[in-house]
């Protein structure tokens, strides 16, 4: 009961709070750009059914569950194959396994800000009720989540998920053919997709998590960041005053937004048409043709060399840095009629950053998996959380990289794909006081899964009905 | 008048045509997935005005023109700054400069298929009328294009562009704040954007070109590929029969879809708040802290080193392969109140492939710029077309790379940014007989252009009106 140590730090001016509120009843007068309200009308009604936690829409069927640590868990996702007249398995289970958010200021008040938002906080625990008409469009359906509270009693999170059909004005496929003299044939199928959304606000940041199902068989995984940046007080009011590294951007008077990363790691247990799958790299191999030996005027081309990963180390990928390749999960035991292995392709989107921290830096030891975007492991029921089951004060001895260090066989096994979407965030003034959305993610796209484009036999769009709507606010 | 040479090639079976038609009156019975019709209702009406070729929407104003070679040309795009009470210049002019599409089969019938879709064909010339309700949603507005025909008379392309407000169900910004005991504050602004669309069908492929304007100041450049792949006859009906490189994927009996690339090069003449701009790389610099000298328990962090490109060679970037950096166009003569240079950031999306052809391969000599995604040149009115003014039978002596080889000064000059979205296309069976859309592109995002998030003072969403609609087909 005595003071053993006492520290008094330098005093830093408290940033002004003028103009930092974002609440609509505090920000007026409204001078921002105005847009017109628009909403979706579905004359034939909604296209999806929810039965408990099972969702069916178009050619998709899946289960949507809630987990206090992961948030949304999508499992048993399968797609109807009209040719085979059966549902075929795609995703056994997928969820957000970890979010590693290290800040880049080594000072005493900041060095420890290297958050693991799922393992330390609970990505599902911090998912709050979605707002109708704004977080999700007015025609969305909502679903509740439940977890066991600290007293063991069930706690309900109302409207933790929403599900809606997306009419973004995109096109699923089209072609104009003018090859037949005197004719112009144009055939178009507009795109309608199904979105499952959750928003988790882990303290300052809001993560809008979308899983978008497409009738083509694609699934788009999207993470969008908004909310508040972590800022620190600073004596500076202008960049001209700054002479040493302040580890951030001066976004307002006496307000420094600190550099940081976001690494969002997805656990994706694919079961492509069955449990046993393999991971393949379809590598682009440049071929040179000599001036003398070639009958072709070309001097080069590229072809494809398929490498099937035997063990875990073969499957690690640093996108961008590694040579160009298509990345596939295939079922080597199922072939198309043409003999191609049935598969799905991983297509990275934007946000492909990897960690640049030193390997011996403590946060990096804990998140040592964050230097590769892609890992593949054999299924193991205890390997769900990329930064380990017990993340708090973990020491990196139970994480995705250490498991994978055993270099187990992954060929023709029940395998799990891990993908990390990485954002290096250099703040800009626009991100203050509240950040406009920035998105990243990836797509899983059928690649020799179907015999042909599964949408080729779809009906053309129904003629647009004329309509008359009356509104009452 | 005599036959000087005669060649009879090996006979290859003609592929079956069964099931390759994509016309709705030929593909029945309809077995593909069904989705429900949905369309946009705007109770307050439309939010944009078109005056001739000038478009105004929310905080944006720009000119949309048609060019027979480039297709859409967007110029004089400026954004209203509510704080300064004035429009500020962003884009002087932007258009698609070239599309390089080399195929990867060196055989006599294929080696020359290395198309330049703008310079050899005319990206605007091959833009056909958009179909209402399918190519663009029902609430879209259309614009015609005109060009001088071969007889000098004006030729009209009806509905060559469409313009519509996009209600994709996305969020512009949001935050849930639970830091105040007993309160949960959630504030959300749904996103509405404006899309300008053109579709160009250069023979077999359809390119859906979107320019999406956001109220945040961002512009999303999106190229989406659909249409027909180029295929060749082959004796094979199953992959087991194939023993040598066939330069493609067997997508159907006797049908080989040939490997190829798409490199879509945008000319982007940015005028950020004025004509004189600079190109900057904000490089992530990893810093190591020694165990002994550091007062911090951290062993590393990253900071930012800003490099301003002096000459053209400083500005070439191979995204992914080069170290992580934010890429900015700034106006060094205009600073924010905080002292940050006013700028816009280039954020690459998916499709960041670069050419892997040999430098001495003829198509690569012509498109030698296709090994970097990013180039910056000083403005020169004769440098509009990345593969040269006269692309047909060009020899690579008048292209972006050769101009840039002069290594001119680009600091604080009127500069042009060139960005190439690159797709390596390994075909899959789903791409046949008609390919589902695949997209790539990039975003230009204000970065210290505004003093703060320009949407912070926007009105909250109007309460959703209740409505009653009647439909007549």
mmCIF file of N, CA and C in Angstrom, chain A residues 95-207:
data_model
loop_
_atom_site.group_PDB
_atom_site.id
_atom_site.type_symbol
_atom_site.label_atom_id
_atom_site.label_comp_id
_atom_site.label_asym_id
_atom_site.label_seq_id
_atom_site.Cartn_x
_atom_site.Cartn_y
_atom_site.Cartn_z
ATOM 1 N N UNK A 95 -15.410 -17.994 -41.481
ATOM 2 C CA UNK A 95 -15.627 -16.937 -40.497
ATOM 3 C C UNK A 95 -14.362 -16.090 -40.392
ATOM 4 N N UNK A 96 -14.487 -14.949 -39.739
ATOM 5 C CA UNK A 96 -13.318 -14.104 -39.496
ATOM 6 C C UNK A 96 -12.609 -14.647 -38.262
ATOM 7 N N UNK A 97 -11.381 -15.080 -38.470
ATOM 8 C CA UNK A 97 -10.646 -15.751 -37.411
ATOM 9 C C UNK A 97 -9.910 -14.758 -36.519
ATOM 10 N N UNK A 98 -9.368 -13.719 -37.107
ATOM 11 C CA UNK A 98 -8.624 -12.723 -36.317
ATOM 12 C C UNK A 98 -8.512 -11.405 -37.073
ATOM 13 N N UNK A 99 -8.371 -10.322 -36.319
ATOM 14 C CA UNK A 99 -8.048 -9.004 -36.863
ATOM 15 C C UNK A 99 -6.895 -8.460 -36.042
ATOM 16 N N UNK A 100 -5.762 -8.326 -36.694
ATOM 17 C CA UNK A 100 -4.547 -7.844 -36.019
ATOM 18 C C UNK A 100 -4.347 -6.386 -36.431
ATOM 19 N N UNK A 101 -4.300 -5.494 -35.438
ATOM 20 C CA UNK A 101 -4.231 -4.057 -35.715
ATOM 21 C C UNK A 101 -3.085 -3.430 -34.913
ATOM 22 N N UNK A 102 -1.857 -3.513 -35.454
ATOM 23 C CA UNK A 102 -0.721 -2.927 -34.742
ATOM 24 C C UNK A 102 -0.545 -1.445 -35.079
ATOM 25 N N UNK A 103 -0.335 -0.637 -34.051
ATOM 26 C CA UNK A 103 -0.018 0.779 -34.259
ATOM 27 C C UNK A 103 1.496 0.956 -34.294
ATOM 28 N N UNK A 104 1.941 2.060 -34.863
ATOM 29 C CA UNK A 104 3.347 2.204 -35.233
ATOM 30 C C UNK A 104 4.074 3.288 -34.438
ATOM 31 N N UNK A 105 3.669 3.444 -33.197
ATOM 32 C CA UNK A 105 4.332 4.414 -32.332
ATOM 33 C C UNK A 105 4.969 3.653 -31.173
ATOM 34 N N UNK A 106 6.317 3.676 -31.066
ATOM 35 C CA UNK A 106 6.975 2.881 -30.031
ATOM 36 C C UNK A 106 6.947 3.519 -28.636
ATOM 37 N N UNK A 107 6.329 4.696 -28.505
ATOM 38 C CA UNK A 107 6.333 5.400 -27.214
ATOM 39 C C UNK A 107 5.579 4.601 -26.150
ATOM 40 N N UNK A 108 5.844 4.965 -24.905
ATOM 41 C CA UNK A 108 5.304 4.206 -23.784
ATOM 42 C C UNK A 108 3.778 4.095 -23.816
ATOM 43 N N UNK A 109 3.107 5.174 -24.242
ATOM 44 C CA UNK A 109 1.644 5.174 -24.242
ATOM 45 C C UNK A 109 1.067 4.440 -25.447
ATOM 46 N N UNK A 110 1.914 4.026 -26.382
ATOM 47 C CA UNK A 110 1.402 3.488 -27.646
ATOM 48 C C UNK A 110 1.965 2.133 -28.061
ATOM 49 N N UNK A 111 3.120 1.750 -27.555
ATOM 50 C CA UNK A 111 3.786 0.565 -28.108
ATOM 51 C C UNK A 111 2.919 -0.685 -28.009
ATOM 52 N N UNK A 112 2.081 -0.749 -26.975
ATOM 53 C CA UNK A 112 1.278 -1.954 -26.711
ATOM 54 C C UNK A 112 -0.006 -1.979 -27.526
ATOM 55 N N UNK A 113 -0.268 -0.940 -28.281
ATOM 56 C CA UNK A 113 -1.514 -0.924 -29.067
ATOM 57 C C UNK A 113 -1.340 -1.766 -30.323
ATOM 58 N N UNK A 114 -1.459 -3.043 -30.113
ATOM 59 C CA UNK A 114 -1.282 -4.030 -31.177
ATOM 60 C C UNK A 114 -2.414 -5.035 -30.980
ATOM 61 N N UNK A 115 -3.594 -4.579 -31.356
ATOM 62 C CA UNK A 115 -4.818 -5.276 -30.954
ATOM 63 C C UNK A 115 -5.097 -6.527 -31.769
ATOM 64 N N UNK A 116 -5.692 -7.491 -31.095
ATOM 65 C CA UNK A 116 -6.266 -8.671 -31.737
ATOM 66 C C UNK A 116 -7.776 -8.601 -31.476
ATOM 67 N N UNK A 117 -8.496 -8.074 -32.456
ATOM 68 C CA UNK A 117 -9.888 -7.697 -32.199
ATOM 69 C C UNK A 117 -10.822 -8.883 -31.985
ATOM 70 N N UNK A 118 -10.498 -10.028 -32.564
ATOM 71 C CA UNK A 118 -11.337 -11.202 -32.321
ATOM 72 C C UNK A 118 -10.917 -11.890 -31.023
ATOM 73 N N UNK A 119 -9.623 -12.200 -30.906
ATOM 74 C CA UNK A 119 -9.135 -12.980 -29.775
ATOM 75 C C UNK A 119 -9.125 -12.229 -28.460
ATOM 76 N N UNK A 120 -8.856 -10.916 -28.510
ATOM 77 C CA UNK A 120 -8.779 -10.156 -27.258
ATOM 78 C C UNK A 120 -10.106 -9.472 -26.907
ATOM 79 N N UNK A 121 -10.885 -9.111 -27.935
ATOM 80 C CA UNK A 121 -12.113 -8.346 -27.676
ATOM 81 C C UNK A 121 -13.386 -9.131 -27.992
ATOM 82 N N UNK A 122 -13.363 -9.861 -29.081
ATOM 83 C CA UNK A 122 -14.577 -10.571 -29.518
ATOM 84 C C UNK A 122 -15.238 -9.801 -30.642
ATOM 85 N N UNK A 123 -15.037 -10.292 -31.861
ATOM 86 C CA UNK A 123 -15.567 -9.579 -33.021
ATOM 87 C C UNK A 123 -17.099 -9.664 -33.028
ATOM 88 N N UNK A 124 -17.612 -10.768 -32.524
ATOM 89 C CA UNK A 124 -19.070 -10.904 -32.404
ATOM 90 C C UNK A 124 -19.610 -10.137 -31.212
ATOM 91 N N UNK A 125 -18.857 -10.126 -30.132
ATOM 92 C CA UNK A 125 -19.288 -9.425 -28.913
ATOM 93 C C UNK A 125 -19.493 -7.937 -29.175
ATOM 94 N N UNK A 126 -18.692 -7.395 -30.087
ATOM 95 C CA UNK A 126 -18.747 -5.969 -30.389
ATOM 96 C C UNK A 126 -19.574 -5.667 -31.642
ATOM 97 N N UNK A 127 -20.379 -6.637 -32.043
ATOM 98 C CA UNK A 127 -21.303 -6.404 -33.169
ATOM 99 C C UNK A 127 -22.610 -5.881 -32.588
ATOM 100 N N UNK A 128 -22.998 -4.704 -32.994
ATOM 101 C CA UNK A 128 -24.179 -4.059 -32.421
ATOM 102 C C UNK A 128 -25.346 -4.102 -33.400
ATOM 103 N N UNK A 129 -26.554 -3.825 -32.911
ATOM 104 C CA UNK A 129 -27.725 -3.906 -33.793
ATOM 105 C C UNK A 129 -27.587 -3.021 -35.032
ATOM 106 N N UNK A 130 -27.899 -3.569 -36.159
ATOM 107 C CA UNK A 130 -27.865 -2.825 -37.420
ATOM 108 C C UNK A 130 -29.081 -1.907 -37.506
ATOM 109 N N UNK A 131 -28.860 -0.744 -38.078
ATOM 110 C CA UNK A 131 -29.924 0.244 -38.207
ATOM 111 C C UNK A 131 -30.700 0.003 -39.502
ATOM 112 N N UNK A 132 -32.001 -0.195 -39.402
ATOM 113 C CA UNK A 132 -32.777 -0.389 -40.628
ATOM 114 C C UNK A 132 -32.715 0.847 -41.529
ATOM 115 N N UNK A 133 -32.698 0.643 -42.811
ATOM 116 C CA UNK A 133 -32.704 1.691 -43.856
ATOM 117 C C UNK A 133 -31.383 2.423 -44.028
ATOM 118 N N UNK A 134 -30.442 2.277 -43.090
ATOM 119 C CA UNK A 134 -29.170 2.978 -43.267
ATOM 120 C C UNK A 134 -28.000 1.982 -43.273
ATOM 121 N N UNK A 135 -27.892 1.168 -42.218
ATOM 122 C CA UNK A 135 -26.862 0.132 -42.238
ATOM 123 C C UNK A 135 -27.162 -0.902 -43.323
ATOM 124 N N UNK A 136 -28.423 -1.130 -43.557
ATOM 125 C CA UNK A 136 -28.871 -2.080 -44.573
ATOM 126 C C UNK A 136 -30.062 -1.433 -45.266
ATOM 127 N N UNK A 137 -30.262 -1.722 -46.543
ATOM 128 C CA UNK A 137 -31.386 -1.066 -47.228
ATOM 129 C C UNK A 137 -32.739 -1.485 -46.646
ATOM 130 N N UNK A 138 -33.758 -0.698 -46.954
ATOM 131 C CA UNK A 138 -35.080 -0.867 -46.344
ATOM 132 C C UNK A 138 -35.690 -2.234 -46.615
ATOM 133 N N UNK A 139 -35.286 -2.877 -47.705
ATOM 134 C CA UNK A 139 -35.898 -4.175 -48.027
ATOM 135 C C UNK A 139 -35.147 -5.347 -47.387
ATOM 136 N N UNK A 140 -34.181 -5.053 -46.500
ATOM 137 C CA UNK A 140 -33.387 -6.117 -45.865
ATOM 138 C C UNK A 140 -34.186 -6.852 -44.790
ATOM 139 N N UNK A 141 -33.771 -8.067 -44.544
ATOM 140 C CA UNK A 141 -34.296 -8.864 -43.438
ATOM 141 C C UNK A 141 -33.207 -8.957 -42.373
ATOM 142 N N UNK A 142 -33.608 -9.025 -41.120
ATOM 143 C CA UNK A 142 -32.620 -9.055 -40.035
ATOM 144 C C UNK A 142 -32.658 -10.388 -39.289
ATOM 145 N N UNK A 143 -31.568 -10.676 -38.609
ATOM 146 C CA UNK A 143 -31.481 -11.888 -37.798
ATOM 147 C C UNK A 143 -30.804 -11.531 -36.471
ATOM 148 N N UNK A 144 -31.259 -12.129 -35.380
ATOM 149 C CA UNK A 144 -30.678 -11.863 -34.067
ATOM 150 C C UNK A 144 -29.546 -12.847 -33.778
ATOM 151 N N UNK A 145 -28.703 -12.493 -32.819
ATOM 152 C CA UNK A 145 -27.674 -13.403 -32.335
ATOM 153 C C UNK A 145 -27.789 -13.557 -30.819
ATOM 154 N N UNK A 146 -27.323 -14.663 -30.315
ATOM 155 C CA UNK A 146 -27.370 -14.917 -28.868
ATOM 156 C C UNK A 146 -26.024 -15.429 -28.395
ATOM 157 N N UNK A 147 -25.636 -14.974 -27.230
ATOM 158 C CA UNK A 147 -24.437 -15.562 -26.631
ATOM 159 C C UNK A 147 -24.639 -15.711 -25.127
ATOM 160 N N UNK A 148 -23.756 -16.472 -24.499
ATOM 161 C CA UNK A 148 -23.835 -16.685 -23.059
ATOM 162 C C UNK A 148 -23.127 -15.529 -22.359
ATOM 163 N N UNK A 149 -23.860 -14.780 -21.551
ATOM 164 C CA UNK A 149 -23.280 -13.656 -20.825
ATOM 165 C C UNK A 149 -22.391 -14.122 -19.693
ATOM 166 N N UNK A 150 -21.788 -13.161 -19.011
ATOM 167 C CA UNK A 150 -20.840 -13.514 -17.950
ATOM 168 C C UNK A 150 -21.497 -14.236 -16.781
ATOM 169 N N UNK A 151 -22.822 -14.051 -16.648
ATOM 170 C CA UNK A 151 -23.544 -14.776 -15.603
ATOM 171 C C UNK A 151 -24.148 -16.076 -16.135
ATOM 172 N N UNK A 152 -23.792 -16.421 -17.386
ATOM 173 C CA UNK A 152 -24.282 -17.666 -17.964
ATOM 174 C C UNK A 152 -25.631 -17.545 -18.625
ATOM 175 N N UNK A 153 -26.286 -16.417 -18.444
ATOM 176 C CA UNK A 153 -27.613 -16.248 -19.053
ATOM 177 C C UNK A 153 -27.471 -15.809 -20.514
ATOM 178 N N UNK A 154 -28.434 -16.205 -21.354
ATOM 179 C CA UNK A 154 -28.339 -15.813 -22.759
ATOM 180 C C UNK A 154 -28.499 -14.308 -22.947
ATOM 181 N N UNK A 155 -27.670 -13.755 -23.778
ATOM 182 C CA UNK A 155 -27.748 -12.334 -24.128
ATOM 183 C C UNK A 155 -28.128 -12.251 -25.608
ATOM 184 N N UNK A 156 -29.094 -11.416 -25.891
ATOM 185 C CA UNK A 156 -29.560 -11.291 -27.266
ATOM 186 C C UNK A 156 -28.939 -10.063 -27.925
ATOM 187 N N UNK A 157 -28.443 -10.208 -29.128
ATOM 188 C CA UNK A 157 -28.023 -9.060 -29.943
ATOM 189 C C UNK A 157 -29.045 -8.944 -31.075
ATOM 190 N N UNK A 158 -29.925 -7.980 -30.938
ATOM 191 C CA UNK A 158 -30.972 -7.822 -31.953
ATOM 192 C C UNK A 158 -30.355 -7.389 -33.278
ATOM 193 N N UNK A 159 -30.935 -7.850 -34.349
ATOM 194 C CA UNK A 159 -30.558 -7.402 -35.705
ATOM 195 C C UNK A 159 -29.043 -7.413 -35.926
ATOM 196 N N UNK A 160 -28.395 -8.451 -35.460
ATOM 197 C CA UNK A 160 -26.934 -8.499 -35.588
ATOM 198 C C UNK A 160 -26.506 -8.751 -37.039
ATOM 199 N N UNK A 161 -27.365 -9.409 -37.799
ATOM 200 C CA UNK A 161 -27.108 -9.622 -39.230
ATOM 201 C C UNK A 161 -28.249 -9.042 -40.044
ATOM 202 N N UNK A 162 -27.921 -8.621 -41.242
ATOM 203 C CA UNK A 162 -28.993 -8.383 -42.201
ATOM 204 C C UNK A 162 -28.685 -9.138 -43.483
ATOM 205 N N UNK A 163 -29.745 -9.411 -44.196
ATOM 206 C CA UNK A 163 -29.674 -10.186 -45.440
ATOM 207 C C UNK A 163 -30.522 -9.444 -46.452
ATOM 208 N N UNK A 164 -29.933 -9.137 -47.578
ATOM 209 C CA UNK A 164 -30.728 -8.422 -48.586
ATOM 210 C C UNK A 164 -30.250 -8.728 -49.995
ATOM 211 N N UNK A 165 -31.146 -8.556 -50.937
ATOM 212 C CA UNK A 165 -30.796 -8.705 -52.343
ATOM 213 C C UNK A 165 -30.246 -7.379 -52.824
ATOM 214 N N UNK A 166 -29.112 -7.458 -53.501
ATOM 215 C CA UNK A 166 -28.410 -6.255 -53.926
ATOM 216 C C UNK A 166 -28.696 -5.992 -55.401
ATOM 217 N N UNK A 167 -29.217 -4.818 -55.650
ATOM 218 C CA UNK A 167 -29.496 -4.394 -57.031
ATOM 219 C C UNK A 167 -28.597 -3.195 -57.304
ATOM 220 N N UNK A 168 -27.340 -3.461 -57.607
ATOM 221 C CA UNK A 168 -26.347 -2.390 -57.726
ATOM 222 C C UNK A 168 -26.284 -1.821 -59.139
ATOM 223 N N UNK A 169 -27.089 -2.385 -60.045
ATOM 224 C CA UNK A 169 -27.019 -1.922 -61.436
ATOM 225 C C UNK A 169 -25.900 -2.586 -62.220
ATOM 226 N N UNK A 170 -25.347 -3.677 -61.682
ATOM 227 C CA UNK A 170 -24.280 -4.382 -62.381
ATOM 228 C C UNK A 170 -24.853 -5.403 -63.372
ATOM 229 N N UNK A 171 -23.967 -5.951 -64.174
ATOM 230 C CA UNK A 171 -24.350 -6.891 -65.225
ATOM 231 C C UNK A 171 -23.705 -8.239 -64.910
ATOM 232 N N UNK A 172 -24.470 -9.326 -65.012
ATOM 233 C CA UNK A 172 -23.911 -10.662 -64.765
ATOM 234 C C UNK A 172 -23.168 -11.175 -65.995
ATOM 235 N N UNK A 173 -23.791 -11.049 -67.150
ATOM 236 C CA UNK A 173 -23.093 -11.297 -68.421
ATOM 237 C C UNK A 173 -23.832 -10.579 -69.537
ATOM 238 N N UNK A 174 -23.159 -10.322 -70.621
ATOM 239 C CA UNK A 174 -23.769 -9.668 -71.788
ATOM 240 C C UNK A 174 -22.916 -9.953 -73.009
ATOM 241 N N UNK A 175 -23.515 -9.770 -74.158
ATOM 242 C CA UNK A 175 -22.759 -9.736 -75.407
ATOM 243 C C UNK A 175 -23.565 -9.058 -76.500
ATOM 244 N N UNK A 176 -22.887 -8.247 -77.290
ATOM 245 C CA UNK A 176 -23.461 -7.713 -78.524
ATOM 246 C C UNK A 176 -22.752 -8.394 -79.678
ATOM 247 N N UNK A 177 -23.531 -9.009 -80.561
ATOM 248 C CA UNK A 177 -22.964 -9.729 -81.693
ATOM 249 C C UNK A 177 -23.376 -9.028 -82.983
ATOM 250 N N UNK A 178 -22.356 -8.581 -83.735
ATOM 251 C CA UNK A 178 -22.676 -7.941 -85.012
ATOM 252 C C UNK A 178 -22.101 -8.744 -86.175
ATOM 253 N N UNK A 179 -21.697 -9.996 -85.882
ATOM 254 C CA UNK A 179 -21.078 -10.837 -86.908
ATOM 255 C C UNK A 179 -22.040 -11.290 -87.994
ATOM 256 N N UNK A 180 -23.326 -11.251 -87.722
ATOM 257 C CA UNK A 180 -24.316 -11.670 -88.725
ATOM 258 C C UNK A 180 -24.775 -10.417 -89.474
ATOM 259 N N UNK A 181 -24.499 -10.332 -90.760
ATOM 260 C CA UNK A 181 -24.801 -9.103 -91.501
ATOM 261 C C UNK A 181 -26.257 -8.668 -91.328
ATOM 262 N N UNK A 182 -26.418 -7.399 -91.081
ATOM 263 C CA UNK A 182 -27.761 -6.842 -90.962
ATOM 264 C C UNK A 182 -28.425 -7.068 -89.619
ATOM 265 N N UNK A 183 -27.734 -7.779 -88.733
ATOM 266 C CA UNK A 183 -28.322 -8.033 -87.420
ATOM 267 C C UNK A 183 -27.433 -7.486 -86.315
ATOM 268 N N UNK A 184 -28.058 -6.998 -85.281
ATOM 269 C CA UNK A 184 -27.318 -6.701 -84.061
ATOM 270 C C UNK A 184 -28.045 -7.397 -82.914
ATOM 271 N N UNK A 185 -27.368 -8.399 -82.379
ATOM 272 C CA UNK A 185 -27.963 -9.183 -81.288
ATOM 273 C C UNK A 185 -27.329 -8.724 -79.984
ATOM 274 N N UNK A 186 -28.134 -8.256 -79.054
ATOM 275 C CA UNK A 186 -27.598 -7.925 -77.735
ATOM 276 C C UNK A 186 -28.384 -8.700 -76.694
ATOM 277 N N UNK A 187 -27.671 -9.424 -75.890
ATOM 278 C CA UNK A 187 -28.292 -10.256 -74.860
ATOM 279 C C UNK A 187 -27.623 -9.882 -73.541
ATOM 280 N N UNK A 188 -28.408 -9.522 -72.545
ATOM 281 C CA UNK A 188 -27.858 -9.058 -71.264
ATOM 282 C C UNK A 188 -28.607 -9.723 -70.109
ATOM 283 N N UNK A 189 -27.869 -10.100 -69.086
ATOM 284 C CA UNK A 189 -28.497 -10.543 -67.827
ATOM 285 C C UNK A 189 -28.001 -9.641 -66.705
ATOM 286 N N UNK A 190 -28.896 -8.835 -66.161
ATOM 287 C CA UNK A 190 -28.475 -7.986 -65.034
ATOM 288 C C UNK A 190 -28.155 -8.834 -63.808
ATOM 289 N N UNK A 191 -27.321 -8.288 -62.952
ATOM 290 C CA UNK A 191 -26.886 -9.061 -61.790
ATOM 291 C C UNK A 191 -27.715 -8.707 -60.550
ATOM 292 N N UNK A 192 -28.173 -9.755 -59.892
ATOM 293 C CA UNK A 192 -28.778 -9.620 -58.567
ATOM 294 C C UNK A 192 -27.968 -10.530 -57.656
ATOM 295 N N UNK A 193 -27.566 -10.036 -56.507
ATOM 296 C CA UNK A 193 -26.774 -10.852 -55.587
ATOM 297 C C UNK A 193 -27.439 -10.845 -54.205
ATOM 298 N N UNK A 194 -26.957 -11.702 -53.340
ATOM 299 C CA UNK A 194 -27.467 -11.735 -51.970
ATOM 300 C C UNK A 194 -26.339 -11.354 -51.011
ATOM 301 N N UNK A 195 -26.604 -10.374 -50.169
ATOM 302 C CA UNK A 195 -25.588 -9.903 -49.221
ATOM 303 C C UNK A 195 -25.971 -10.290 -47.792
ATOM 304 N N UNK A 196 -25.012 -10.852 -47.083
ATOM 305 C CA UNK A 196 -25.128 -11.055 -45.633
ATOM 306 C C UNK A 196 -24.184 -10.051 -44.994
ATOM 307 N N UNK A 197 -24.693 -9.265 -44.056
ATOM 308 C CA UNK A 197 -23.873 -8.200 -43.469
ATOM 309 C C UNK A 197 -23.878 -8.247 -41.946
ATOM 310 N N UNK A 198 -22.720 -7.926 -41.397
ATOM 311 C CA UNK A 198 -22.576 -7.718 -39.961
ATOM 312 C C UNK A 198 -21.689 -6.494 -39.789
ATOM 313 N N UNK A 199 -21.917 -5.701 -38.759
ATOM 314 C CA UNK A 199 -21.013 -4.592 -38.456
ATOM 315 C C UNK A 199 -20.493 -4.787 -37.044
ATOM 316 N N UNK A 200 -19.195 -4.801 -36.908
ATOM 317 C CA UNK A 200 -18.596 -4.909 -35.587
ATOM 318 C C UNK A 200 -17.815 -3.622 -35.306
ATOM 319 N N UNK A 201 -18.095 -3.017 -34.163
ATOM 320 C CA UNK A 201 -17.389 -1.798 -33.781
ATOM 321 C C UNK A 201 -16.518 -2.122 -32.583
ATOM 322 N N UNK A 202 -15.255 -2.404 -32.876
ATOM 323 C CA UNK A 202 -14.345 -2.795 -31.804
ATOM 324 C C UNK A 202 -13.701 -1.513 -31.277
ATOM 325 N N UNK A 203 -14.401 -0.867 -30.378
ATOM 326 C CA UNK A 203 -13.903 0.395 -29.844
ATOM 327 C C UNK A 203 -14.088 1.520 -30.837
ATOM 328 N N UNK A 204 -12.982 1.923 -31.439
ATOM 329 C CA UNK A 204 -13.039 3.094 -32.323
ATOM 330 C C UNK A 204 -13.418 2.771 -33.761
ATOM 331 N N UNK A 205 -12.969 1.587 -34.272
ATOM 332 C CA UNK A 205 -13.200 1.261 -35.679
ATOM 333 C C UNK A 205 -14.473 0.461 -35.885
ATOM 334 N N UNK A 206 -15.150 0.756 -36.992
ATOM 335 C CA UNK A 206 -16.307 -0.029 -37.414
ATOM 336 C C UNK A 206 -15.910 -0.856 -38.633
ATOM 337 N N UNK A 207 -16.112 -2.156 -38.546
ATOM 338 C CA UNK A 207 -15.844 -3.061 -39.661
ATOM 339 C C UNK A 207 -17.177 -3.520 -40.239
#
